Amino acid sequence: MRFLNLLWLASLLWLAGCATTGTPSDTTSGSAPVEAGTAAHTPLYPSGPLQPITPGAAGAYAVAGISAPADLWDRIRRGFSMPDLDTDLVRDREQWYATRPDYMQRMTERSSKYLFHIVEELERRGMPTELALLPYIESAFNPQAVSSAKAAGMWQFMPATGTYFDLKQNAFRDDRRDVLASTRAALDYLQKLYGMFGDWHLALAAYNWGEGSVARAIARNEKQGLGTGYTELTMPAETRMYVPKLQAVKNIVADPERFRTELPLIENHPYFQSVEITRDIDVSLVASLAGIREEDFRALNPSLHRPVILAAGMPRILLPWDNAQVFRRNLEAYSEGQYASWTVWTVPSTMSVSAAAKRTGMSEADLRQLNGIPPRMMIKAGSALMVPRATTTRQDVSGHLADNGQIAFTPEIVTRRTTVRAGKRDTVASIARRYKVSAADVADWNDVKTSSAFKAGEAVVMYLPVRLSKTSYARTSPRQPVAVATKARGGKAATAPKGGTPSKRKR
């Protein structure tokens, strides 16, 4: 009897293991969207008495592989679950990528720092791993890429859409370039779009063109009795090519030998670790303590605008896996001086760059370069400037300032010498009021007393302001050399339905 019970239990466990692999239909995208945190396949457990497995029932299931992926490419291939697109545009893009091996090599090597994290997040959410290849299409996996429409980062977020998905954009950092934050936002957005349209190709079209534009295109086709699939909608050329580009890269990753392409080895292992930061600290010091070059640090933390990390706004940084522990150990032992050479000063009133430089003990050139101040601009009151930190100061920048600090500018007021004609009974005071200058200045310019009167028709010397621009000029980050996203920017402005997500792109 005990033997029969053990046999029954073993059979039950064997059936449960087979059932967890799911049916062939699970790999299509026609099913309902998978919410974040759920598995891609729901285990099927027997209910009621066990029955013999028929040949037909056995054929409906696949055997789950137990071998670990050889590398990250293999892992990505195993997670492909979007329907394939087979069109002439796909073949055209396959040819384009296959005939540019140097470009493919640079692009895939650059992705090696970020790809493992993206795949992990996709699998955790139960999303198709094809989406890990999307930054190849968006930015060639360059987190510093900026499009002509001001979309930034490897996932190419427009400013408004980035704000909608809580990507901070301030004087000190731009989270649209942050590896963790932008990936979280992009996958949130893609899940939202898939929930709206129930089709990954349409979700991708909406990611590129805007959900409102795709919804209107579908409505137009429905009104005309036409199909509403991706290939049946009328859309801009860029969006028309968008999914074919992704499909082409997917095909090359699936079978690189067929396209005579060699993919660089990317191990199925994290490239970086997240490290906690509790105090403001210079970027150069972090790189030194971690034993890496500053450019390598910035490649993993590309959101930073400034030479210092403000702990209240960026409490975690990314370091190469093997260097993270080196940094922790060296930071604990560090006792050679202050951690941060820079702090933030809030400008109390609108002032010239030269006046601000004197207040902060910097040269005008250094203040301009550090804070990205354009020529012929004044700094507006309330702006957050990065300035040297006194060696005796231990107070770090507040969380509110670290998350919300901005820099705004207004054109300098340039004066020009001119003359005006005095009217009857005009005085120094009346002319000063008319031109909104001080009476003392009018008297000084004309070598008279402030109580003096002018004769009718007398020429009065004035120095009146000449505005360089009618509108103020505002920036949130310094000018930096950045790579431009490789893709074309066509089409019209796309807006979201009322109450929806701002369009990802604004053309």
Coordinates of C-alpha atoms in Angstrom, one line a residue:
M1 CA 0.0 0.0 0.0
R2 CA 2.8 2.4 0.9
F3 CA 4.5 1.6 -2.4
L4 CA 1.2 2.4 -4.3
N5 CA 1.0 5.8 -2.5
L6 CA 4.5 6.7 -3.4
L7 CA 3.9 5.7 -7.0
W8 CA 0.7 7.8 -7.1
L9 CA 2.6 10.8 -5.7
A10 CA 5.5 10.4 -8.2
S11 CA 3.0 10.3 -11.0
L12 CA 1.3 13.5 -9.8
L13 CA 4.6 15.4 -9.6
W14 CA 5.5 14.2 -13.1
L15 CA 2.2 15.3 -14.6
A16 CA 2.5 18.7 -12.9
G17 CA 6.0 19.2 -14.2
C18 CA 4.9 18.4 -17.8
A19 CA 1.9 20.7 -17.5
T20 CA 3.9 23.8 -16.6
T21 CA 5.3 24.1 -20.1
G22 CA 2.0 25.4 -21.5
T23 CA 0.5 24.8 -24.9
P24 CA 1.8 26.0 -28.3
S25 CA -0.9 28.7 -28.3
D26 CA 0.8 30.4 -25.3
T27 CA 3.5 31.7 -27.5
T28 CA 1.3 34.0 -29.5
S29 CA 0.4 37.5 -28.7
G30 CA -3.3 37.2 -29.1
S31 CA -3.9 36.5 -25.5
A32 CA -4.7 39.0 -22.8
P33 CA -1.8 41.2 -21.7
V34 CA 0.4 39.8 -18.9
E35 CA 0.6 42.0 -15.9
A36 CA 3.9 42.9 -14.3
G37 CA 5.2 40.3 -11.9
T38 CA 3.2 37.4 -13.3
A39 CA 4.7 34.4 -15.0
A40 CA 4.4 33.8 -18.7
H41 CA 2.7 30.4 -18.3
T42 CA 0.2 29.3 -15.6
P43 CA 0.9 25.8 -14.2
L44 CA -1.9 23.3 -14.7
Y45 CA -2.5 21.0 -11.8
P46 CA -4.7 17.8 -12.1
S47 CA -8.1 17.9 -10.4
G48 CA -9.9 14.7 -9.6
P49 CA -8.8 11.2 -10.3
L50 CA -5.7 10.7 -12.5
Q51 CA -6.3 9.4 -16.0
P52 CA -3.9 7.8 -18.4
I53 CA -2.3 10.3 -20.8
T54 CA -3.5 9.7 -24.4
P55 CA -1.1 10.2 -27.4
G56 CA -3.2 13.2 -28.4
A57 CA -2.9 14.8 -25.0
A58 CA 0.8 14.2 -24.8
G59 CA 1.3 15.8 -28.2
A60 CA -0.3 19.0 -27.1
Y61 CA 2.5 19.8 -24.6
A62 CA 6.2 20.6 -25.1
V63 CA 8.9 19.2 -22.8
A64 CA 10.5 22.0 -20.8
G65 CA 14.2 22.3 -21.3
I66 CA 16.4 22.0 -18.2
S67 CA 19.7 23.2 -19.6
A68 CA 20.8 26.8 -18.8
P69 CA 21.1 29.2 -21.8
A70 CA 24.6 29.1 -23.2
D71 CA 24.8 32.9 -23.3
L72 CA 22.4 35.9 -23.2
W73 CA 21.6 35.6 -26.9
D74 CA 20.4 32.1 -26.4
R75 CA 18.3 33.3 -23.4
I76 CA 16.7 36.0 -25.6
R77 CA 15.9 33.5 -28.4
R78 CA 14.1 31.2 -25.9
G79 CA 11.8 34.1 -24.9
F80 CA 10.7 35.1 -28.4
S81 CA 6.9 35.1 -28.4
M82 CA 5.7 37.8 -30.7
P83 CA 4.2 36.8 -34.0
D84 CA 6.7 37.1 -36.9
L85 CA 6.2 39.8 -39.6
D86 CA 7.1 38.6 -43.1
T87 CA 7.1 41.4 -45.6
D88 CA 9.3 43.0 -48.2
L89 CA 10.2 45.7 -45.8
V90 CA 11.5 43.1 -43.3
R91 CA 13.8 41.6 -46.0
D92 CA 14.9 45.1 -47.0
R93 CA 16.0 45.9 -43.4
E94 CA 17.6 42.5 -43.0
Q95 CA 19.8 43.3 -46.1
W96 CA 20.5 46.8 -44.6
Y97 CA 21.8 45.4 -41.3
A98 CA 23.6 42.4 -42.8
T99 CA 25.6 44.5 -45.2
R100 CA 26.9 46.7 -42.3
P101 CA 28.8 44.3 -40.0
D102 CA 30.9 47.1 -38.4
Y103 CA 27.8 49.0 -37.4
M104 CA 26.2 45.8 -36.0
Q105 CA 29.3 45.0 -34.1
R106 CA 29.5 48.4 -32.5
M107 CA 25.8 48.4 -31.6
T108 CA 25.8 44.9 -30.1
E109 CA 29.0 45.5 -28.1
R110 CA 27.5 48.7 -26.7
S111 CA 24.4 46.8 -25.6
S112 CA 26.4 44.3 -23.6
K113 CA 26.4 46.6 -20.6
Y114 CA 22.6 46.9 -20.4
L115 CA 21.1 43.9 -22.1
F116 CA 21.1 41.5 -19.2
H117 CA 19.1 43.9 -17.0
I118 CA 16.5 44.5 -19.7
V119 CA 16.0 40.7 -20.3
E120 CA 15.7 40.2 -16.5
E121 CA 12.9 42.8 -16.4
L122 CA 11.1 41.4 -19.4
E123 CA 11.1 37.9 -18.0
R124 CA 10.0 39.2 -14.6
R125 CA 7.0 40.9 -16.2
G126 CA 6.2 38.0 -18.6
M127 CA 6.8 40.1 -21.7
P128 CA 8.3 39.0 -25.0
T129 CA 12.1 39.1 -25.1
E130 CA 12.0 40.6 -28.6
L131 CA 11.5 43.9 -26.8
A132 CA 15.0 43.7 -25.4
L133 CA 16.1 44.4 -29.0
L134 CA 14.0 47.6 -29.3
P135 CA 16.8 50.0 -28.2
Y136 CA 18.8 48.8 -31.2
I137 CA 16.1 50.4 -33.3
E138 CA 15.5 53.4 -31.1
S139 CA 19.1 54.6 -30.4
A140 CA 21.6 51.9 -31.3
F141 CA 21.7 51.3 -27.5
N142 CA 23.3 54.7 -26.9
P143 CA 21.9 56.2 -23.7
Q144 CA 23.3 59.6 -24.7
A145 CA 21.4 59.6 -28.0
V146 CA 19.2 62.7 -28.7
S147 CA 16.9 62.9 -31.7
S148 CA 16.1 66.1 -33.6
A149 CA 12.7 66.1 -31.8
K150 CA 14.6 66.1 -28.4
A151 CA 13.8 62.5 -27.5
A152 CA 16.6 61.2 -25.3
G153 CA 18.2 58.0 -24.0
M154 CA 18.4 54.5 -25.3
W155 CA 14.6 54.2 -25.1
Q156 CA 14.1 57.7 -26.7
F157 CA 11.6 59.4 -24.4
M158 CA 10.3 62.9 -25.2
P159 CA 10.4 65.3 -22.2
A160 CA 6.6 65.3 -21.6
T161 CA 6.3 61.5 -21.8
G162 CA 9.3 61.1 -19.5
T163 CA 7.7 63.4 -17.0
Y164 CA 4.4 61.3 -17.2
F165 CA 6.4 58.2 -16.3
D166 CA 8.3 59.9 -13.5
L167 CA 11.6 60.4 -15.2
K168 CA 13.2 63.4 -13.5
Q169 CA 14.7 66.0 -15.8
N170 CA 16.5 68.8 -13.9
A171 CA 19.7 70.7 -13.6
F172 CA 21.6 67.8 -12.3
R173 CA 20.3 64.7 -14.1
D174 CA 18.0 63.4 -16.8
D175 CA 16.4 60.1 -15.9
R176 CA 15.5 59.5 -19.6
R177 CA 19.1 58.4 -19.9
D178 CA 19.2 56.5 -16.7
V179 CA 19.6 52.7 -17.4
L180 CA 17.2 51.5 -14.6
A181 CA 14.6 54.3 -14.6
S182 CA 14.3 54.5 -18.4
T183 CA 13.9 50.7 -18.8
R184 CA 11.3 50.7 -16.1
A185 CA 9.4 53.5 -17.8
A186 CA 9.7 52.0 -21.3
L187 CA 8.4 48.6 -20.2
D188 CA 5.6 50.3 -18.2
Y189 CA 4.6 52.2 -21.3
L190 CA 4.8 49.1 -23.6
Q191 CA 2.6 47.1 -21.2
K192 CA 0.1 50.0 -21.1
L193 CA 0.0 50.1 -24.9
Y194 CA -0.4 46.4 -25.2
G195 CA -3.3 46.6 -22.8
M196 CA -4.9 49.2 -25.0
F197 CA -4.5 47.5 -28.4
G198 CA -4.1 43.8 -27.5
D199 CA -1.5 43.4 -30.2
W200 CA 2.3 43.8 -29.9
H201 CA 2.8 45.2 -33.4
L202 CA 0.1 47.9 -32.8
A203 CA 1.7 48.6 -29.3
L204 CA 5.0 49.2 -31.0
A205 CA 3.5 51.4 -33.6
A206 CA 1.9 53.5 -30.7
Y207 CA 5.3 53.6 -28.9
N208 CA 6.8 55.2 -32.0
W209 CA 3.9 57.3 -33.3
G210 CA 1.7 57.9 -30.3
E211 CA -1.3 56.0 -28.9
G212 CA -3.7 58.7 -30.1
S213 CA -2.4 58.5 -33.7
V214 CA -2.7 54.7 -33.8
A215 CA -6.2 54.8 -32.2
R216 CA -7.4 57.3 -34.9
A217 CA -5.8 55.3 -37.7
I218 CA -7.7 52.2 -36.4
A219 CA -11.0 54.2 -36.2
R220 CA -10.6 55.4 -39.8
N221 CA -10.1 51.9 -41.1
E222 CA -13.1 50.6 -39.1
K223 CA -15.2 53.3 -40.5
Q224 CA -14.2 52.3 -44.0
G225 CA -14.6 48.6 -43.3
L226 CA -10.9 47.9 -43.7
G227 CA -8.6 45.8 -41.6
T228 CA -7.0 47.2 -38.5
G229 CA -3.7 45.2 -38.3
Y230 CA -0.3 46.9 -38.3
T231 CA 0.3 46.3 -42.0
E232 CA -3.2 47.6 -42.9
L233 CA -3.1 51.0 -41.2
T234 CA -2.0 54.2 -43.0
M235 CA 0.9 55.6 -41.0
P236 CA 4.1 57.7 -41.5
A237 CA 7.0 56.1 -43.2
E238 CA 9.0 55.9 -40.0
T239 CA 6.3 54.0 -38.2
R240 CA 5.7 51.8 -41.2
M241 CA 9.4 50.8 -41.0
Y242 CA 9.5 50.5 -37.3
V243 CA 8.3 46.9 -36.7
P244 CA 10.1 45.6 -39.8
K245 CA 13.4 47.0 -38.4
L246 CA 12.8 45.1 -35.1
Q247 CA 11.8 42.0 -37.0
A248 CA 15.0 42.2 -39.0
V249 CA 17.2 42.4 -35.9
K250 CA 15.2 39.6 -34.3
N251 CA 15.8 37.4 -37.4
I252 CA 19.5 38.1 -37.3
V253 CA 19.7 37.3 -33.6
A254 CA 17.7 34.1 -34.2
D255 CA 20.0 32.9 -36.9
P256 CA 23.2 35.0 -37.3
E257 CA 24.9 32.4 -39.5
R258 CA 22.2 32.8 -42.2
F259 CA 23.1 36.5 -42.4
R260 CA 26.8 35.9 -42.0
T261 CA 26.8 37.9 -38.8
E262 CA 28.9 37.3 -35.8
L263 CA 27.3 38.4 -32.5
P264 CA 29.7 39.3 -29.7
L265 CA 29.6 37.0 -26.7
I266 CA 27.4 38.4 -23.9
E267 CA 27.5 36.2 -20.9
N268 CA 24.2 35.3 -19.1
H269 CA 25.4 37.3 -16.1
P270 CA 24.8 40.8 -14.7
Y271 CA 27.2 43.4 -16.0
F272 CA 26.7 45.8 -13.1
Q273 CA 25.6 46.1 -9.5
S274 CA 23.6 48.8 -7.8
V275 CA 25.5 50.5 -5.0
E276 CA 24.0 52.7 -2.3
I277 CA 25.2 56.3 -1.9
T278 CA 24.5 58.0 1.4
R279 CA 26.5 61.3 0.9
D280 CA 27.1 63.7 -1.9
I281 CA 30.2 62.5 -3.7
D282 CA 32.3 63.6 -6.7
V283 CA 32.1 61.4 -9.8
S284 CA 35.8 61.5 -10.1
L285 CA 36.2 60.1 -6.5
V286 CA 33.7 57.3 -7.2
A287 CA 35.6 56.2 -10.3
S288 CA 38.9 56.4 -8.4
L289 CA 37.6 54.3 -5.4
A290 CA 36.0 51.8 -7.8
G291 CA 39.2 51.5 -9.9
I292 CA 37.5 52.4 -13.2
R293 CA 37.8 55.2 -15.7
E294 CA 35.4 58.1 -15.3
E295 CA 34.0 57.5 -18.8
D296 CA 33.2 53.9 -17.9
F297 CA 31.3 55.1 -14.8
R298 CA 29.3 57.6 -16.9
A299 CA 28.5 54.8 -19.4
L300 CA 26.6 53.1 -16.6
N301 CA 25.3 56.3 -15.1
P302 CA 24.6 58.4 -18.2
S303 CA 21.8 60.5 -16.6
L304 CA 24.3 62.7 -14.7
H305 CA 24.8 66.3 -15.9
R306 CA 27.3 67.4 -13.3
P307 CA 30.6 66.4 -11.7
V308 CA 29.0 65.5 -8.4
I309 CA 26.3 62.9 -7.4
L310 CA 23.6 64.3 -5.1
A311 CA 22.7 61.5 -2.8
A312 CA 19.3 62.8 -2.0
G313 CA 18.3 62.7 -5.7
M314 CA 20.3 59.7 -6.8
P315 CA 20.8 57.3 -3.8
R316 CA 22.0 54.5 -5.9
I317 CA 24.7 54.3 -8.7
L318 CA 25.7 51.5 -11.0
L319 CA 29.2 50.0 -11.1
P320 CA 30.7 47.1 -13.0
W321 CA 30.0 43.8 -11.2
D322 CA 33.6 43.2 -10.1
N323 CA 34.3 46.8 -9.1
A324 CA 31.2 47.3 -6.9
Q325 CA 32.8 45.5 -3.9
V326 CA 36.1 47.3 -4.5
F327 CA 34.3 50.6 -4.3
R328 CA 32.5 49.6 -1.0
R329 CA 35.7 48.5 0.6
N330 CA 37.6 51.6 -0.5
L331 CA 34.8 54.0 0.4
E332 CA 34.7 52.6 3.9
A333 CA 38.4 53.1 4.3
Y334 CA 38.5 56.6 2.7
S335 CA 39.7 59.4 5.0
E336 CA 41.7 61.7 2.8
G337 CA 39.3 64.6 2.6
Q338 CA 35.8 65.7 1.7
Y339 CA 33.6 63.5 -0.5
A340 CA 32.1 66.3 -2.6
S341 CA 33.9 69.4 -4.0
W342 CA 30.6 70.9 -5.3
T343 CA 27.3 72.0 -3.9
V344 CA 24.2 73.9 -5.1
W345 CA 23.5 77.6 -4.7
T346 CA 20.0 79.0 -5.3
V347 CA 20.3 82.4 -7.0
P348 CA 18.5 85.0 -4.8
S349 CA 17.7 87.5 -7.6
T350 CA 18.1 87.8 -11.4
M351 CA 21.7 88.7 -12.0
S352 CA 24.4 88.7 -14.6
V353 CA 26.9 85.8 -15.0
S354 CA 29.7 88.1 -13.9
A355 CA 27.9 89.1 -10.7
A356 CA 27.1 85.4 -9.9
A357 CA 30.7 84.5 -10.5
K358 CA 31.9 87.1 -8.0
R359 CA 29.3 85.8 -5.4
T360 CA 30.6 82.3 -5.7
G361 CA 34.3 82.9 -6.1
M362 CA 34.5 81.4 -9.6
S363 CA 35.7 82.8 -12.9
E364 CA 32.9 83.7 -15.3
A365 CA 34.2 81.2 -17.8
D366 CA 34.2 78.4 -15.2
L367 CA 30.7 79.2 -14.0
R368 CA 29.4 79.2 -17.6
Q369 CA 31.0 75.9 -18.5
L370 CA 30.0 74.1 -15.3
N371 CA 26.4 75.2 -15.5
G372 CA 25.9 75.4 -19.3
I373 CA 25.1 79.1 -19.3
P374 CA 24.8 80.4 -22.9
P375 CA 26.3 83.7 -24.0
R376 CA 24.3 87.0 -23.5
M377 CA 22.1 85.5 -20.9
M378 CA 21.3 86.5 -17.3
I379 CA 20.6 84.0 -14.6
K380 CA 17.0 84.2 -13.3
A381 CA 16.1 84.2 -9.6
G382 CA 15.6 80.8 -8.1
S383 CA 18.0 79.0 -10.5
A384 CA 20.1 76.2 -9.0
L385 CA 23.7 76.6 -9.8
M386 CA 26.5 74.1 -9.2
V387 CA 29.3 76.0 -7.3
P388 CA 32.4 75.1 -5.3
R389 CA 31.7 73.6 -1.8
A390 CA 33.5 75.1 1.1
T391 CA 35.9 72.6 2.8
T392 CA 34.2 73.2 6.1
T393 CA 30.7 72.5 4.8
R394 CA 29.3 69.0 5.6
Q395 CA 25.7 69.6 4.7
D396 CA 24.5 67.8 1.6
V397 CA 22.0 69.2 -0.9
S398 CA 18.4 68.7 0.1
G399 CA 16.1 66.1 -1.6
H400 CA 13.7 68.8 -2.9
L401 CA 16.5 70.7 -4.5
A402 CA 18.3 67.6 -5.9
D403 CA 15.0 66.4 -7.5
N404 CA 13.6 69.8 -8.7
G405 CA 16.5 72.2 -9.2
Q406 CA 16.3 74.0 -12.5
I407 CA 18.3 76.8 -14.3
A408 CA 16.5 79.5 -16.2
F409 CA 17.9 82.4 -18.2
T410 CA 16.7 85.7 -19.6
P411 CA 18.4 87.8 -22.2
E412 CA 20.9 90.4 -21.0
I413 CA 19.7 94.0 -21.1
V414 CA 21.9 95.8 -23.6
T415 CA 21.7 99.7 -23.6
R416 CA 22.2 101.9 -26.6
R417 CA 22.9 105.7 -26.6
T418 CA 20.1 107.7 -28.2
T419 CA 18.5 111.1 -28.0
V420 CA 14.8 112.1 -27.4
R421 CA 13.2 115.4 -27.8
A422 CA 11.7 117.0 -24.7
G423 CA 8.2 118.2 -24.7
K424 CA 6.6 121.3 -23.1
R425 CA 7.1 121.3 -19.3
D426 CA 9.3 118.1 -19.5
T427 CA 11.6 117.6 -16.5
V428 CA 14.3 115.1 -15.6
A429 CA 11.7 113.3 -13.5
S430 CA 9.0 113.2 -16.1
I431 CA 11.3 111.8 -18.8
A432 CA 12.7 109.2 -16.3
R433 CA 9.1 108.1 -15.6
R434 CA 8.3 107.9 -19.3
Y435 CA 11.2 105.7 -20.1
K436 CA 11.3 103.7 -16.9
V437 CA 14.8 104.7 -15.8
S438 CA 16.0 106.5 -12.7
A439 CA 16.0 110.3 -12.6
A440 CA 19.6 110.2 -11.3
D441 CA 20.7 108.4 -14.5
V442 CA 18.9 110.9 -16.7
A443 CA 20.5 113.8 -14.8
D444 CA 23.9 112.1 -15.0
W445 CA 23.7 111.4 -18.8
N446 CA 22.8 115.1 -19.5
D447 CA 25.0 116.7 -16.8
V448 CA 22.1 118.4 -15.1
K449 CA 20.5 118.3 -11.6
T450 CA 17.6 115.9 -10.9
S451 CA 15.4 118.9 -10.3
S452 CA 16.1 120.4 -13.8
A453 CA 13.6 121.1 -16.5
F454 CA 14.1 120.9 -20.3
K455 CA 13.1 123.3 -23.0
A456 CA 10.6 122.1 -25.5
G457 CA 12.4 120.4 -28.4
E458 CA 15.7 120.1 -26.5
A459 CA 17.7 116.9 -27.2
V460 CA 17.9 114.7 -24.2
V461 CA 20.6 112.0 -24.1
M462 CA 19.3 108.6 -23.0
Y463 CA 20.7 105.0 -22.7
L464 CA 17.8 102.8 -23.4
P465 CA 17.7 99.0 -23.2
V466 CA 17.7 96.8 -26.3
R467 CA 16.3 93.3 -25.7
L468 CA 18.1 90.6 -27.6
S469 CA 15.0 88.4 -27.6
K470 CA 11.3 88.9 -26.7
T471 CA 11.2 85.7 -24.8
S472 CA 13.3 84.3 -22.0
Y473 CA 15.6 81.4 -22.6
A474 CA 15.5 78.5 -20.2
R475 CA 17.7 75.4 -20.0
T476 CA 17.8 72.5 -17.6
S477 CA 21.1 71.1 -18.5
P478 CA 24.5 72.2 -20.0
R479 CA 25.3 71.7 -23.6
Q480 CA 27.1 68.4 -23.9
P481 CA 28.4 66.5 -26.9
V482 CA 25.8 63.9 -27.5
A483 CA 25.2 61.3 -30.2
V484 CA 22.3 61.8 -32.4
A485 CA 19.8 58.9 -32.8
T486 CA 20.3 57.2 -36.1
K487 CA 16.7 57.0 -37.2
A488 CA 14.8 59.4 -39.4
R489 CA 12.2 61.7 -37.9
G490 CA 9.1 62.0 -40.1
G491 CA 5.4 62.3 -39.8
K492 CA 3.1 64.8 -37.9
A493 CA 2.6 65.5 -34.3
A494 CA 1.0 62.7 -32.4
T495 CA -1.2 63.5 -29.4
A496 CA -2.8 61.2 -26.9
P497 CA -6.5 60.9 -26.3
K498 CA -7.8 63.1 -23.6
G499 CA -6.5 61.9 -20.2
G500 CA -4.1 59.5 -21.9
T501 CA -0.3 59.3 -22.0
P502 CA 1.5 62.2 -23.7
S503 CA 2.8 61.2 -27.1
K504 CA 6.2 59.6 -26.9
R505 CA 7.3 61.7 -29.9
K506 CA 6.4 65.2 -31.0
R507 CA 7.5 65.8 -34.5

